[in-house]
Coordinates of C-alpha atoms in Angstrom, one line a residue:
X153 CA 2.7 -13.7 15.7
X154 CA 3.6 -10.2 14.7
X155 CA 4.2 -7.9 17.5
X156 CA 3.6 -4.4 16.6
X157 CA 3.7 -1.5 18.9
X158 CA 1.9 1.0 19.2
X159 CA 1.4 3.3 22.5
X160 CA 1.0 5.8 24.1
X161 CA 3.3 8.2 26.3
X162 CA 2.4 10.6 23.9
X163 CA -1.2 9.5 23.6
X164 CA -3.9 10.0 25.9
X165 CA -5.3 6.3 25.0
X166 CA -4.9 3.2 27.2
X167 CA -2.4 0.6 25.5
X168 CA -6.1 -1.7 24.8
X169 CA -6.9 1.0 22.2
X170 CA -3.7 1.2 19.6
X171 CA -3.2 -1.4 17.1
X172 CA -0.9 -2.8 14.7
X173 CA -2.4 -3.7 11.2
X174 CA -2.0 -7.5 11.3
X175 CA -2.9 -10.9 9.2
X176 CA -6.3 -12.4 9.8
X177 CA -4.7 -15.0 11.8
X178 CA -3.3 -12.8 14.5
X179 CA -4.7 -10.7 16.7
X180 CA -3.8 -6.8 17.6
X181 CA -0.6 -6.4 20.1
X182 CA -0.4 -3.3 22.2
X183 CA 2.7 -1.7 23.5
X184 CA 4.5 1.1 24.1
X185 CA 5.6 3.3 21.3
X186 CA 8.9 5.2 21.0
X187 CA 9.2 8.0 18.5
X188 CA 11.2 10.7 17.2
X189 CA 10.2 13.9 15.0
X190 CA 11.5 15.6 12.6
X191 CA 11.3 19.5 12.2
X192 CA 13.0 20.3 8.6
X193 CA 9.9 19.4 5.6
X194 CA 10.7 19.5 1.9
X195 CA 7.9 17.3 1.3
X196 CA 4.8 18.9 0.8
X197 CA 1.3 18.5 -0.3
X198 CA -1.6 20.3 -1.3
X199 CA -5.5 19.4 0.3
X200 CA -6.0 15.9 -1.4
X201 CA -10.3 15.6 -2.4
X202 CA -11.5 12.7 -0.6
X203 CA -15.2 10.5 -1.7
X204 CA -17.0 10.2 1.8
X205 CA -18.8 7.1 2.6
X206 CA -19.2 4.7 0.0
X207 CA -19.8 6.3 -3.7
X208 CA -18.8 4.4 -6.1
X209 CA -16.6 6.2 -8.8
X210 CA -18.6 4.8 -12.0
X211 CA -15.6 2.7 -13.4
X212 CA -15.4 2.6 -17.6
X213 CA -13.8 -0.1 -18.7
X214 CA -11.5 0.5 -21.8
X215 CA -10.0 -2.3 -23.8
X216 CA -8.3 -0.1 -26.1
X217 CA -9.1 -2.4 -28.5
X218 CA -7.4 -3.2 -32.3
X219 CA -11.3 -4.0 -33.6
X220 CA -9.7 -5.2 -36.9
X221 CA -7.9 -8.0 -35.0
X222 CA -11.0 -8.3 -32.1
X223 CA -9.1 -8.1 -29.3
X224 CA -6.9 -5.4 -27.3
X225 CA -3.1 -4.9 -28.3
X226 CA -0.4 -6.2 -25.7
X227 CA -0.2 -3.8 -22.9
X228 CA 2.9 -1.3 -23.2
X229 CA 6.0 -2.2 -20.9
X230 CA 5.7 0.9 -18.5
X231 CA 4.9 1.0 -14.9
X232 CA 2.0 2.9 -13.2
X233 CA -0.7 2.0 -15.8
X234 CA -3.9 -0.2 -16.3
X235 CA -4.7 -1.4 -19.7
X236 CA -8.3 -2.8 -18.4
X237 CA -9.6 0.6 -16.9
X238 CA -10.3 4.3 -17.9
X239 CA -7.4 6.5 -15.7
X240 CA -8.6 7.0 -12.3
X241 CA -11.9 4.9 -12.1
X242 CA -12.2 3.2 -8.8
X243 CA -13.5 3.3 -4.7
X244 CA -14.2 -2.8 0.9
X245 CA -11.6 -2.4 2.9
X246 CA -13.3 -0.5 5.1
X247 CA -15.9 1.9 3.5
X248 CA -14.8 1.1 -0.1
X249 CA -16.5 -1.4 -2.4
X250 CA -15.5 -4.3 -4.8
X251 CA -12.3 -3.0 -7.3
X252 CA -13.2 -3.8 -11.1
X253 CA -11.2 -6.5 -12.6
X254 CA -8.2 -5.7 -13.7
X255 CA -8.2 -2.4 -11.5
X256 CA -5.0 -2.6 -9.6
X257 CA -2.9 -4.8 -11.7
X258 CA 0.2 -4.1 -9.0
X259 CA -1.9 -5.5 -6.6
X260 CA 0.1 -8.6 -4.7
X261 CA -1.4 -11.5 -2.1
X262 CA 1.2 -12.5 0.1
X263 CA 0.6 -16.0 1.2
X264 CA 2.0 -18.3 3.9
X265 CA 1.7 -22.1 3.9
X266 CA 0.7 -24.0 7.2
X267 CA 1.6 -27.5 7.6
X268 CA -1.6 -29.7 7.0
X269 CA -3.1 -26.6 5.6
X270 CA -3.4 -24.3 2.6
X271 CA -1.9 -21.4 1.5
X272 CA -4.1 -18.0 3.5
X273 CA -3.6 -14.7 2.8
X274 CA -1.7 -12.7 5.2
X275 CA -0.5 -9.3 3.8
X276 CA -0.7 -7.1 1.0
X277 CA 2.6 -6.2 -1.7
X278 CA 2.8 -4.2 -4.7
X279 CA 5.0 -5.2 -7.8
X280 CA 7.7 -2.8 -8.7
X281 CA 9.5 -5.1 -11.1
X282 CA 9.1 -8.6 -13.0
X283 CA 10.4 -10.2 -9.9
X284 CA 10.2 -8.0 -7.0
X285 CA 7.4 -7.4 -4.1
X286 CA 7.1 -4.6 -1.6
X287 CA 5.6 -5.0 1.3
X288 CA 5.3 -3.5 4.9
X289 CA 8.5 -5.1 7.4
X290 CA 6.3 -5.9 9.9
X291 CA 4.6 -8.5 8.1
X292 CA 7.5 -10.9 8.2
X293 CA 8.1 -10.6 11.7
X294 CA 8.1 -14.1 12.8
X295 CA 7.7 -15.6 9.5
X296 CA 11.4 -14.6 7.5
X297 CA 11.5 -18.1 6.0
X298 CA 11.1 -17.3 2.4
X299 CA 10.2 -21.2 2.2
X300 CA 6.7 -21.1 3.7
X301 CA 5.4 -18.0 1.3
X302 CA 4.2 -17.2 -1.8
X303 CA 2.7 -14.2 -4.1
X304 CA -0.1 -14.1 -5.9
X305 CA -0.6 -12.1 -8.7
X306 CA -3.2 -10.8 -11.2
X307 CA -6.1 -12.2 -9.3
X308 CA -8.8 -10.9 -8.8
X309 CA -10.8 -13.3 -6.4
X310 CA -8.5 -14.9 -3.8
X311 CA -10.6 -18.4 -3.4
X312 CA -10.5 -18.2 -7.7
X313 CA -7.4 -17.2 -9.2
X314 CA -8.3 -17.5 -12.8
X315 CA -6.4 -18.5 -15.6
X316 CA -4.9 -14.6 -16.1
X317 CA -3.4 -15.1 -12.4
X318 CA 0.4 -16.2 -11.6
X319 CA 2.0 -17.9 -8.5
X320 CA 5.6 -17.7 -8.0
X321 CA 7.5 -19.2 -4.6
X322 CA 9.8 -16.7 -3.2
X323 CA 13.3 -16.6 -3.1
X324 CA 14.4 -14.2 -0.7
X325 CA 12.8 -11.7 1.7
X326 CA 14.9 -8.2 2.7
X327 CA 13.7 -6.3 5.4
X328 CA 15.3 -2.8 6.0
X329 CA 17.9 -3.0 8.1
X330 CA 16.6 -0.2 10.2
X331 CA 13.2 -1.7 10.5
X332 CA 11.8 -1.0 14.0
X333 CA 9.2 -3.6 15.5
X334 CA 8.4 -1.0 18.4
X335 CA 8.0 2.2 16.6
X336 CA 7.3 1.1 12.9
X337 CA 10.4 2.8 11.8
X338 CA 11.7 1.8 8.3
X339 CA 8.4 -0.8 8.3
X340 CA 9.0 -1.9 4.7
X341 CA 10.6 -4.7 2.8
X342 CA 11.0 -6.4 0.1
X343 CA 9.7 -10.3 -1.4
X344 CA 12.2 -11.7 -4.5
X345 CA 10.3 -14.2 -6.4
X346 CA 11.2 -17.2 -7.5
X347 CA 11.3 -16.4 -11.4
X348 CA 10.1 -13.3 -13.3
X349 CA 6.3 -12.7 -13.6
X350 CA 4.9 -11.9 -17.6
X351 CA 3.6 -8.5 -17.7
X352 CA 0.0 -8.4 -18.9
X353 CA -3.8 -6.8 -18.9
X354 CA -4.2 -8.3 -15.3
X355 CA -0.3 -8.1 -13.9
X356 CA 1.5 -4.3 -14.3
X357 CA 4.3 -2.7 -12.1
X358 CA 3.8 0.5 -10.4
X359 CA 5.9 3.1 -11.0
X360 CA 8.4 4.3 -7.8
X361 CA 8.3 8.1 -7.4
X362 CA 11.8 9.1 -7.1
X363 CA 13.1 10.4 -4.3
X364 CA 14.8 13.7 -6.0
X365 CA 11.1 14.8 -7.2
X366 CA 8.7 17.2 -5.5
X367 CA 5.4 15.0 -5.8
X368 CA 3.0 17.6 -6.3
X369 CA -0.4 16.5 -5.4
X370 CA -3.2 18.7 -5.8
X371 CA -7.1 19.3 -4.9
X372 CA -8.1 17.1 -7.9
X373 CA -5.3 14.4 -7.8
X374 CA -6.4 10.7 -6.6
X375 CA -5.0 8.6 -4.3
X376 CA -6.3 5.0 -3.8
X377 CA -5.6 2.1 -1.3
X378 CA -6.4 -1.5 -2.2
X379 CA -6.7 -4.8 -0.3
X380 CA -8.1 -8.3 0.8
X381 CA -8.2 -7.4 4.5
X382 CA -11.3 -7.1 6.4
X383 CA -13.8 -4.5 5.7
X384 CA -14.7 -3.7 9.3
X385 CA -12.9 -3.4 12.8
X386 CA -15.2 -5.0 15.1
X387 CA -16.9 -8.5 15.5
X388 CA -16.5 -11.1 13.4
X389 CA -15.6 -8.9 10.6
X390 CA -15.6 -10.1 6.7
X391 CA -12.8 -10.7 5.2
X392 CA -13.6 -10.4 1.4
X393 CA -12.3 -12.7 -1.1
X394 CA -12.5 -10.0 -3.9
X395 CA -9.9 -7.5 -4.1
X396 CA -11.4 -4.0 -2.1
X397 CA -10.7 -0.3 -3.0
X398 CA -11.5 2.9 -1.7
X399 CA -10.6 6.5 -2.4
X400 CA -8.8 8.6 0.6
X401 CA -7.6 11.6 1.5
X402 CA -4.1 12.6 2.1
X403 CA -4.3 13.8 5.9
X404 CA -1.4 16.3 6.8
X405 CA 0.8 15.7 9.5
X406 CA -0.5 18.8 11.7
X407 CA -3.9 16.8 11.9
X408 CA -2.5 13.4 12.2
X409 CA -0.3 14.8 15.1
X410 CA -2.9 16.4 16.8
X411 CA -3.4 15.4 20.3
X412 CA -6.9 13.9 19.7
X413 CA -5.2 12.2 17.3
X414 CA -1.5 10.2 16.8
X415 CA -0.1 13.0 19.0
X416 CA 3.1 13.2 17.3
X417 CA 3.2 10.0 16.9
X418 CA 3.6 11.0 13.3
X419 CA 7.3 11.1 11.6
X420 CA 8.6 12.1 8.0
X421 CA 8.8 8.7 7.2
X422 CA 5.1 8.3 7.4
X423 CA 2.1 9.1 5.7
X424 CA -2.2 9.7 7.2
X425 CA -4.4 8.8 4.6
X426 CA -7.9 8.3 5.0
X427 CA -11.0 10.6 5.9
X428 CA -10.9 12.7 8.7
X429 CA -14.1 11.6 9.7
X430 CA -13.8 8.1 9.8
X431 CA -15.2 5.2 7.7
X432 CA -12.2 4.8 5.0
X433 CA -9.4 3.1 5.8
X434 CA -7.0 0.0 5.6
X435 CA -7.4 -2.9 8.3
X436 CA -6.4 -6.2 9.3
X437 CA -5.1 -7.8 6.3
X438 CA -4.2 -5.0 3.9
X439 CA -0.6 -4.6 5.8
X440 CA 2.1 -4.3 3.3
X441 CA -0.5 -3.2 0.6
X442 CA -0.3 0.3 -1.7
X443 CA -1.1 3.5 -0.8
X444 CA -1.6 5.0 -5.1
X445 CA -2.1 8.3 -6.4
X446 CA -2.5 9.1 -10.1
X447 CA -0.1 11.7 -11.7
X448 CA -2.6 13.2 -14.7
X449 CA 0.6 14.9 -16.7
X450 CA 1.8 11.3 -17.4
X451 CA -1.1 9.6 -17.0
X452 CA 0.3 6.9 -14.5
X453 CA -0.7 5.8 -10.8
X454 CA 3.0 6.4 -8.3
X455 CA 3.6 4.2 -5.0
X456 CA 2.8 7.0 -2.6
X457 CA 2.9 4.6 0.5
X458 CA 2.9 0.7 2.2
X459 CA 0.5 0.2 4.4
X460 CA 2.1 -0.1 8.0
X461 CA -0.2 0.9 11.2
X462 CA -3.1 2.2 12.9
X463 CA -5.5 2.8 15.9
X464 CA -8.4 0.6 15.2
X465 CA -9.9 1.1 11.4
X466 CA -12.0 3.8 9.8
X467 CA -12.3 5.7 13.2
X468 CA -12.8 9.5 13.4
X469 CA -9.5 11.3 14.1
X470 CA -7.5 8.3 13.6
X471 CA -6.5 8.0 10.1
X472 CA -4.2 4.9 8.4
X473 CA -0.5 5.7 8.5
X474 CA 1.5 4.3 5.7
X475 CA 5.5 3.8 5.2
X476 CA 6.4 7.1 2.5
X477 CA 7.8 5.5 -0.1
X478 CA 9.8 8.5 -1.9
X479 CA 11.9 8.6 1.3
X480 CA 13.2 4.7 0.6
X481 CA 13.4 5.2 -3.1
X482 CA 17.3 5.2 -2.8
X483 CA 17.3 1.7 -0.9
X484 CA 14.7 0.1 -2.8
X485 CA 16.2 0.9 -6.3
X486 CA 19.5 -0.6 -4.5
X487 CA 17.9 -4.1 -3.6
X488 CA 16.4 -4.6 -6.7
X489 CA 19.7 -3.8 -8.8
X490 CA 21.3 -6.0 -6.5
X491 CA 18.7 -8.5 -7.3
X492 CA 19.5 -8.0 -11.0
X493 CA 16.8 -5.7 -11.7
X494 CA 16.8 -1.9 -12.0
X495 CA 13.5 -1.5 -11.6
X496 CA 10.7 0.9 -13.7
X497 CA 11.1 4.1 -15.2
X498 CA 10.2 7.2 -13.4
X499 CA 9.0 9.9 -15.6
X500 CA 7.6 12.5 -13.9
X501 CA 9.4 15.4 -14.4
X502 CA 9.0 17.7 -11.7
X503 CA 11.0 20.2 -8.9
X504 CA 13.8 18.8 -7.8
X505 CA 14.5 19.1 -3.8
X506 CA 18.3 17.5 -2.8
X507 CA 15.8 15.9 0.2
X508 CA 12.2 13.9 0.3
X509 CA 10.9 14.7 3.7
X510 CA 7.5 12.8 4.0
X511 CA 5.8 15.5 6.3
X512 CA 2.7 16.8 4.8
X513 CA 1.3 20.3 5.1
X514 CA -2.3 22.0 4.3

């Protein structure tokens, strides 16, 4: 069972009220959160434009096809992109709506095997190399065995893989040493498979934004959170077996700290994204799952955030709070040349701060 804490000293809330995001087969812990903040920010971004409720983005597929040989070229070996789909086109997890094919080609299922039983989805991961998952830390508490899991990816339709999809056994699992089950400090790690994936139309890496660069996002830029967790908090919520999406809004952390919200729960190691108002957010099941936003000069999607915690999903105030990623560039990049792999280019070229500081203003 994975324990997650989540409480209140700071919050006006009874412990019943905060949650963890956890696998479908476990249910919410509440405890008592610990916390620090920080007061220095080089991080900074601009008002994100977030798609209320459930409009659907109009996705345009694009084979970018060679029509002399009738069928697309082989996809280019960069990070961040998706040969299937037309840049930014894309909005269940909870108020979001089916992802096209093909949309999220990063997109991981991490699996766990029961004894008598098959393998069930448990939390999300995102490919940053041929062979190498991240994932939230949390979702391994319990369950560090790299025997009993396995990642799924380019697949669409968990209960039907399809021929474009690939399983791989994993070898190893590295959670940051720093991880903190109470607070959700450092909740990220890593999943090593087995044997390299083949990159193809349905299976990209995302590209890592590095942790030298001023991510600049603006008004118009998109940000994107994808899943197989359920698409509601209450009741006997669905748990979709096609891949979800939804559009959010970067939330800064003067709003996510408010104290009818997190009340500085908030760190710069975290990121809010969601809607202000509710009804667009990660839940149970999309733990450990990508938190995208698309960089128009380069034309390329950058792991903003891992999808760690939150109170409830899709409620007002209460947005999803997601490991920053560009803070844990540096120790990321060093497991995966210590697993053999550097990793994929960045190319943004942007300011350079000597710090990342995940603290967002407005």
């Amino acid at each position: 069972m994975l324990r997650a804490l989540l409480a209140p000293a700071l919050l006006s809330l009874g412990c019943s009220q905060l949650f963890v995001l956890q696998p479908y087969e476990t249910s919410r812990q509440r405890q008592p959160l610990t916390h620090k903040l920080c007061s220095a920010a080089s991080y900074l971004f601009t008002r994100g434009r977030v798609l209320g409720g459930r409009r659907r983005l109009s996705p345009h597929v694009t084979h970018k096809a060679s029509h002399s040989l009738g069928c697309p070229p082989a996809p280019a070996l960069e990070c961040g992109e998706r040969p299937l789909i037309d840049k930014t086109s894309g909005s269940r997890i909870v108020g979001g709506h089916d992802a096209e094919v093909g949309a999220w080609p990063w997109s991981v299922s991490l699996q766990i095997h029961h004894v008598g039983a098959k393998f069930a989805h448990i939390c999300g991961g995102t490919l940053v190399s041929e062979n190498s998952v991240v994932t939230a830390g949390h979702c391994t508490t319990g369950r560090k065995d790299p025997y009993f899991w396995r990642a799924v990816l380019g697949t669409h339709n968990l209960w039907k893989h399809g021929k474009h999809a690939a399983r791989r056994s994993i070898r190893s699992i590295i959670v940051h040493p720093e991880f903190d089950r109470e607070t959700f400090e450092n909740d990220i790690a890593l999943f090593h498979l087995n044997s390299a994936v083949r990159y193809s139309y349905y299976i990209q890496p995302i590209c890592l934004p590095s942790a030298h660069l001023y991510l600049y996002i603006g008004q118009e830029t998109e940000c994107f959170i994808s899943g197989w967790g359920r698409i509601a908090e209450k009741g006997k919520s669905k748990t979709p077996s096609v891949l979800q999406e939804a559009q959010v809004e970067i939330i800064p952390h003067s709003a996510c700290n408010n104290s009818d919200a997190y009340g500085g729960m908030i760190n710069n190691n975290m990121i809010c994204a969601g809607s202000p108002l509710g009804g667009i957010d990660s839940c149970q099941g999309d733990s450990g799952g990508p938190l995208v936003c698309y960089h128009p000069g380069d034309n390329k999607f950058y792991l903003l955030g891992v999808t760690s915690f939150g109170y409830g999903c899709g409620r007002q105030n209460y947005p999803g709070v997601y490991v920053c990623v560009p803070h844990y560039r540096r120790w990321i990049s060093s497991q995966l040349l210590l697993n053999g792999k550097a990793g994929n280019p960045v190319s943004i070229t942007l300011m350079i701060f000597l710090t990342v500081r995940c603290i967002v203003f407005m």
